[in-house]
């Protein structure tokens, strides 16, 4: 269990949130031009790092808003919480 600081509500237990998978996945600019393999890559292929990861989270049992988190997947340390649409911050190793 760890704390996530919702940018709208403040720090809450992780159990109040839903994980929304990897952040900053851009929708293809021209979807009609993609091959099946490129669609599969866009829909299903995600990073699974042992280390820092940019993720989307939803405060499902709170304000229900989405935001981004930079979280270490081993230690669960959170270095940044920022709003959707904001660029990912640089994370020092
Ligand atoms: Zn919230």
Short mmCIF file of N, CA and C and ligand atoms in Angstrom, two decimals:
data_model
loop_
_atom_site.label_atom_id
_atom_site.label_comp_id
_atom_site.label_asym_id
_atom_site.label_seq_id
_atom_site.Cartn_x
_atom_site.Cartn_y
_atom_site.Cartn_z
N UNK A 1 0.85 -1.18 0.00
CA UNK A 1 0.00 0.00 0.00
C UNK A 1 0.89 1.24 0.00
N UNK A 2 0.54 2.21 -0.80
CA UNK A 2 1.30 3.44 -0.84
C UNK A 2 0.34 4.61 -1.07
N UNK A 3 0.84 5.80 -0.83
CA UNK A 3 0.03 7.00 -0.99
C UNK A 3 0.24 7.61 -2.38
N UNK A 4 -0.83 8.09 -2.95
CA UNK A 4 -0.77 8.85 -4.19
C UNK A 4 -1.39 10.21 -3.89
N UNK A 5 -0.69 11.25 -4.31
CA UNK A 5 -1.20 12.60 -4.09
C UNK A 5 -2.01 13.04 -5.30
N UNK A 6 -3.31 12.89 -5.20
CA UNK A 6 -4.19 13.33 -6.29
C UNK A 6 -4.00 14.84 -6.47
N UNK A 7 -3.79 15.32 -7.69
CA UNK A 7 -3.58 16.77 -7.88
C UNK A 7 -4.82 17.60 -7.55
N UNK A 8 -5.96 16.95 -7.35
CA UNK A 8 -7.20 17.68 -7.05
C UNK A 8 -7.66 17.51 -5.61
N UNK A 9 -7.30 16.38 -4.96
CA UNK A 9 -7.79 16.06 -3.61
C UNK A 9 -6.69 15.98 -2.55
N UNK A 10 -5.45 15.79 -2.98
CA UNK A 10 -4.37 15.62 -2.03
C UNK A 10 -4.04 14.15 -1.81
N UNK A 11 -3.18 13.85 -0.81
CA UNK A 11 -2.72 12.47 -0.60
C UNK A 11 -3.84 11.55 -0.14
N UNK A 12 -3.91 10.38 -0.78
CA UNK A 12 -4.89 9.35 -0.42
C UNK A 12 -4.22 7.99 -0.59
N UNK A 13 -4.79 6.96 0.04
CA UNK A 13 -4.25 5.61 -0.10
C UNK A 13 -4.46 5.10 -1.51
N UNK A 14 -3.53 4.28 -1.95
CA UNK A 14 -3.55 3.74 -3.31
C UNK A 14 -4.84 2.99 -3.61
N UNK A 15 -5.49 2.42 -2.58
CA UNK A 15 -6.71 1.64 -2.80
C UNK A 15 -7.86 2.50 -3.34
N UNK A 16 -7.76 3.82 -3.25
CA UNK A 16 -8.80 4.70 -3.79
C UNK A 16 -8.66 4.92 -5.29
N UNK A 17 -7.56 4.44 -5.87
CA UNK A 17 -7.24 4.76 -7.26
C UNK A 17 -7.30 3.52 -8.14
N UNK A 18 -7.49 3.75 -9.41
CA UNK A 18 -7.41 2.69 -10.42
C UNK A 18 -6.24 3.00 -11.34
N UNK A 19 -5.46 1.98 -11.61
CA UNK A 19 -4.32 2.10 -12.50
C UNK A 19 -4.82 2.17 -13.94
N UNK A 20 -4.33 3.11 -14.70
CA UNK A 20 -4.80 3.29 -16.08
C UNK A 20 -3.76 2.96 -17.12
N UNK A 21 -2.75 2.20 -16.74
CA UNK A 21 -1.70 1.74 -17.66
C UNK A 21 -0.74 2.86 -18.05
N UNK A 22 0.08 2.57 -19.02
CA UNK A 22 1.16 3.48 -19.41
C UNK A 22 0.61 4.81 -19.92
N UNK A 23 1.25 5.89 -19.55
CA UNK A 23 0.85 7.21 -19.99
C UNK A 23 1.54 7.62 -21.28
N UNK A 24 1.04 8.68 -21.88
CA UNK A 24 1.66 9.32 -23.05
C UNK A 24 1.69 8.41 -24.27
N UNK A 25 0.66 7.60 -24.44
CA UNK A 25 0.52 6.81 -25.66
C UNK A 25 -0.33 7.64 -26.63
N UNK A 26 0.30 8.11 -27.67
CA UNK A 26 -0.40 8.98 -28.63
C UNK A 26 -1.22 8.15 -29.61
N UNK A 27 -2.46 8.57 -29.83
CA UNK A 27 -3.31 7.91 -30.82
C UNK A 27 -2.71 8.16 -32.21
N UNK A 28 -2.74 7.17 -33.09
CA UNK A 28 -2.16 7.37 -34.43
C UNK A 28 -2.82 8.55 -35.14
N UNK A 29 -2.01 9.36 -35.79
CA UNK A 29 -2.52 10.54 -36.50
C UNK A 29 -3.39 10.16 -37.69
N UNK A 30 -3.05 9.08 -38.37
CA UNK A 30 -3.81 8.62 -39.54
C UNK A 30 -4.15 7.14 -39.35
N UNK A 31 -5.21 6.84 -38.58
CA UNK A 31 -5.50 5.43 -38.25
C UNK A 31 -5.76 4.55 -39.47
N UNK A 32 -6.30 5.12 -40.55
CA UNK A 32 -6.62 4.31 -41.73
C UNK A 32 -5.37 3.79 -42.43
N UNK A 33 -4.25 4.40 -42.18
CA UNK A 33 -3.04 3.98 -42.88
C UNK A 33 -2.26 2.89 -42.15
N UNK A 34 -2.72 2.51 -40.95
CA UNK A 34 -1.96 1.53 -40.16
C UNK A 34 -2.23 0.10 -40.62
N UNK A 35 -1.20 -0.71 -40.57
CA UNK A 35 -1.34 -2.14 -40.83
C UNK A 35 -1.90 -2.80 -39.57
N UNK A 36 -2.31 -4.05 -39.70
CA UNK A 36 -2.79 -4.79 -38.53
C UNK A 36 -1.72 -4.88 -37.45
N UNK A 37 -0.49 -5.09 -37.86
CA UNK A 37 0.61 -5.19 -36.89
C UNK A 37 0.83 -3.87 -36.17
N UNK A 38 0.71 -2.76 -36.91
CA UNK A 38 0.88 -1.44 -36.27
C UNK A 38 -0.28 -1.16 -35.31
N UNK A 39 -1.51 -1.58 -35.67
CA UNK A 39 -2.65 -1.42 -34.75
C UNK A 39 -2.44 -2.25 -33.49
N UNK A 40 -1.99 -3.48 -33.67
CA UNK A 40 -1.74 -4.34 -32.52
C UNK A 40 -0.68 -3.73 -31.62
N UNK A 41 0.35 -3.15 -32.23
CA UNK A 41 1.40 -2.51 -31.44
C UNK A 41 0.83 -1.33 -30.65
N UNK A 42 -0.01 -0.52 -31.29
CA UNK A 42 -0.60 0.64 -30.62
C UNK A 42 -1.53 0.20 -29.48
N UNK A 43 -2.32 -0.84 -29.71
CA UNK A 43 -3.33 -1.24 -28.73
C UNK A 43 -2.78 -2.05 -27.57
N UNK A 44 -1.80 -2.92 -27.85
CA UNK A 44 -1.43 -3.92 -26.85
C UNK A 44 -0.01 -3.85 -26.32
N UNK A 45 0.90 -3.32 -27.09
CA UNK A 45 2.30 -3.38 -26.66
C UNK A 45 2.61 -2.21 -25.73
N UNK A 46 3.01 -2.54 -24.52
CA UNK A 46 3.33 -1.52 -23.52
C UNK A 46 4.66 -1.85 -22.88
N UNK A 47 5.30 -0.81 -22.36
CA UNK A 47 6.55 -1.01 -21.62
C UNK A 47 6.23 -1.71 -20.31
N UNK A 48 7.17 -2.46 -19.82
CA UNK A 48 7.03 -3.11 -18.52
C UNK A 48 8.36 -2.99 -17.80
N UNK A 49 8.75 -1.74 -17.46
CA UNK A 49 10.10 -1.54 -16.95
C UNK A 49 10.23 -1.94 -15.48
N UNK A 50 11.45 -2.27 -15.14
CA UNK A 50 11.80 -2.43 -13.73
C UNK A 50 12.52 -1.14 -13.37
N UNK A 51 11.73 -0.15 -12.97
CA UNK A 51 12.29 1.18 -12.72
C UNK A 51 11.23 2.24 -12.89
N UNK A 52 11.64 3.38 -13.39
CA UNK A 52 10.71 4.51 -13.52
C UNK A 52 9.76 4.32 -14.68
N UNK A 53 8.49 4.70 -14.42
CA UNK A 53 7.45 4.46 -15.41
C UNK A 53 6.46 5.62 -15.34
N UNK A 54 6.07 6.11 -16.51
CA UNK A 54 5.03 7.15 -16.57
C UNK A 54 3.69 6.45 -16.74
N UNK A 55 2.75 6.74 -15.83
CA UNK A 55 1.49 6.00 -15.79
C UNK A 55 0.30 6.95 -15.68
N UNK A 56 -0.86 6.42 -16.08
CA UNK A 56 -2.12 7.14 -15.89
C UNK A 56 -2.83 6.51 -14.68
N UNK A 57 -3.41 7.34 -13.85
CA UNK A 57 -4.18 6.87 -12.70
C UNK A 57 -5.50 7.62 -12.66
N UNK A 58 -6.50 6.96 -12.11
CA UNK A 58 -7.81 7.58 -11.94
C UNK A 58 -8.18 7.52 -10.47
N UNK A 59 -8.65 8.63 -9.92
CA UNK A 59 -9.08 8.66 -8.52
C UNK A 59 -10.52 8.16 -8.47
N UNK A 60 -10.66 6.83 -8.64
CA UNK A 60 -11.97 6.19 -8.84
C UNK A 60 -12.88 6.34 -7.62
N UNK A 61 -12.32 6.33 -6.42
CA UNK A 61 -13.14 6.43 -5.21
C UNK A 61 -12.99 7.82 -4.59
N UNK A 62 -12.81 8.80 -5.45
CA UNK A 62 -12.66 10.19 -5.01
C UNK A 62 -13.27 11.10 -6.05
N UNK A 63 -12.46 11.95 -6.63
CA UNK A 63 -12.95 12.94 -7.59
C UNK A 63 -13.19 12.36 -8.98
N UNK A 64 -12.73 11.11 -9.22
CA UNK A 64 -12.91 10.40 -10.50
C UNK A 64 -12.16 11.04 -11.65
N UNK A 65 -11.18 11.85 -11.36
CA UNK A 65 -10.42 12.51 -12.43
C UNK A 65 -9.15 11.73 -12.73
N UNK A 66 -8.68 11.87 -13.96
CA UNK A 66 -7.47 11.21 -14.44
C UNK A 66 -6.28 12.14 -14.29
N UNK A 67 -5.12 11.56 -14.06
CA UNK A 67 -3.88 12.32 -14.01
C UNK A 67 -2.72 11.37 -14.26
N UNK A 68 -1.53 11.91 -14.41
CA UNK A 68 -0.33 11.13 -14.67
C UNK A 68 0.54 11.05 -13.42
N UNK A 69 1.27 9.95 -13.34
CA UNK A 69 2.19 9.72 -12.21
C UNK A 69 3.49 9.17 -12.77
N UNK A 70 4.60 9.64 -12.25
CA UNK A 70 5.91 9.02 -12.53
C UNK A 70 6.24 8.19 -11.30
N UNK A 71 6.20 6.86 -11.45
CA UNK A 71 6.33 5.94 -10.31
C UNK A 71 7.41 4.90 -10.59
N UNK A 72 8.17 4.57 -9.56
CA UNK A 72 9.16 3.50 -9.67
C UNK A 72 8.44 2.18 -9.42
N UNK A 73 8.54 1.25 -10.35
CA UNK A 73 7.74 0.03 -10.28
C UNK A 73 8.23 -0.95 -9.23
N UNK A 74 9.41 -0.77 -8.70
CA UNK A 74 9.92 -1.67 -7.65
C UNK A 74 9.67 -1.08 -6.27
N UNK A 75 10.03 0.19 -6.09
CA UNK A 75 9.91 0.81 -4.76
C UNK A 75 8.58 1.53 -4.55
N UNK A 76 7.84 1.77 -5.61
CA UNK A 76 6.59 2.54 -5.61
C UNK A 76 6.81 4.01 -5.24
N UNK A 77 8.06 4.46 -5.24
CA UNK A 77 8.32 5.88 -5.01
C UNK A 77 7.69 6.68 -6.15
N UNK A 78 7.04 7.77 -5.79
CA UNK A 78 6.42 8.65 -6.79
C UNK A 78 7.21 9.95 -6.83
N UNK A 79 7.73 10.28 -8.01
CA UNK A 79 8.54 11.49 -8.17
C UNK A 79 7.72 12.66 -8.70
N UNK A 80 6.63 12.36 -9.41
CA UNK A 80 5.85 13.46 -9.98
C UNK A 80 4.40 13.02 -10.16
N UNK A 81 3.50 13.94 -9.89
CA UNK A 81 2.08 13.78 -10.20
C UNK A 81 1.70 15.03 -10.99
N UNK A 82 1.11 14.82 -12.17
CA UNK A 82 0.83 15.97 -13.03
C UNK A 82 -0.42 15.71 -13.86
N UNK A 83 -1.00 16.77 -14.35
CA UNK A 83 -2.30 16.69 -15.01
C UNK A 83 -2.17 16.11 -16.42
N UNK A 84 -3.26 15.53 -16.89
CA UNK A 84 -3.33 15.00 -18.25
C UNK A 84 -3.03 16.13 -19.22
N UNK A 85 -2.28 15.82 -20.25
CA UNK A 85 -1.92 16.81 -21.23
C UNK A 85 -0.60 17.50 -20.95
N UNK A 86 -0.14 17.45 -19.70
CA UNK A 86 1.15 18.03 -19.37
C UNK A 86 2.26 17.08 -19.85
N UNK A 87 3.40 17.63 -20.25
CA UNK A 87 4.49 16.76 -20.70
C UNK A 87 5.09 16.00 -19.52
N UNK A 88 5.68 14.83 -19.79
CA UNK A 88 6.29 14.06 -18.70
C UNK A 88 7.53 14.79 -18.18
N UNK A 89 7.68 14.86 -16.87
CA UNK A 89 8.86 15.52 -16.32
C UNK A 89 10.09 14.61 -16.47
N UNK A 90 11.24 15.20 -16.51
CA UNK A 90 12.48 14.42 -16.55
C UNK A 90 12.68 13.78 -15.18
N UNK A 91 12.98 12.50 -15.18
CA UNK A 91 13.20 11.76 -13.94
C UNK A 91 14.67 11.35 -13.87
N UNK A 92 15.32 11.75 -12.81
CA UNK A 92 16.71 11.33 -12.59
C UNK A 92 16.72 9.90 -12.07
N UNK A 93 17.63 9.07 -12.54
CA UNK A 93 17.68 7.69 -12.04
C UNK A 93 18.05 7.60 -10.57
ZN1 LIG B 1 -8.98 13.21 -6.51
#
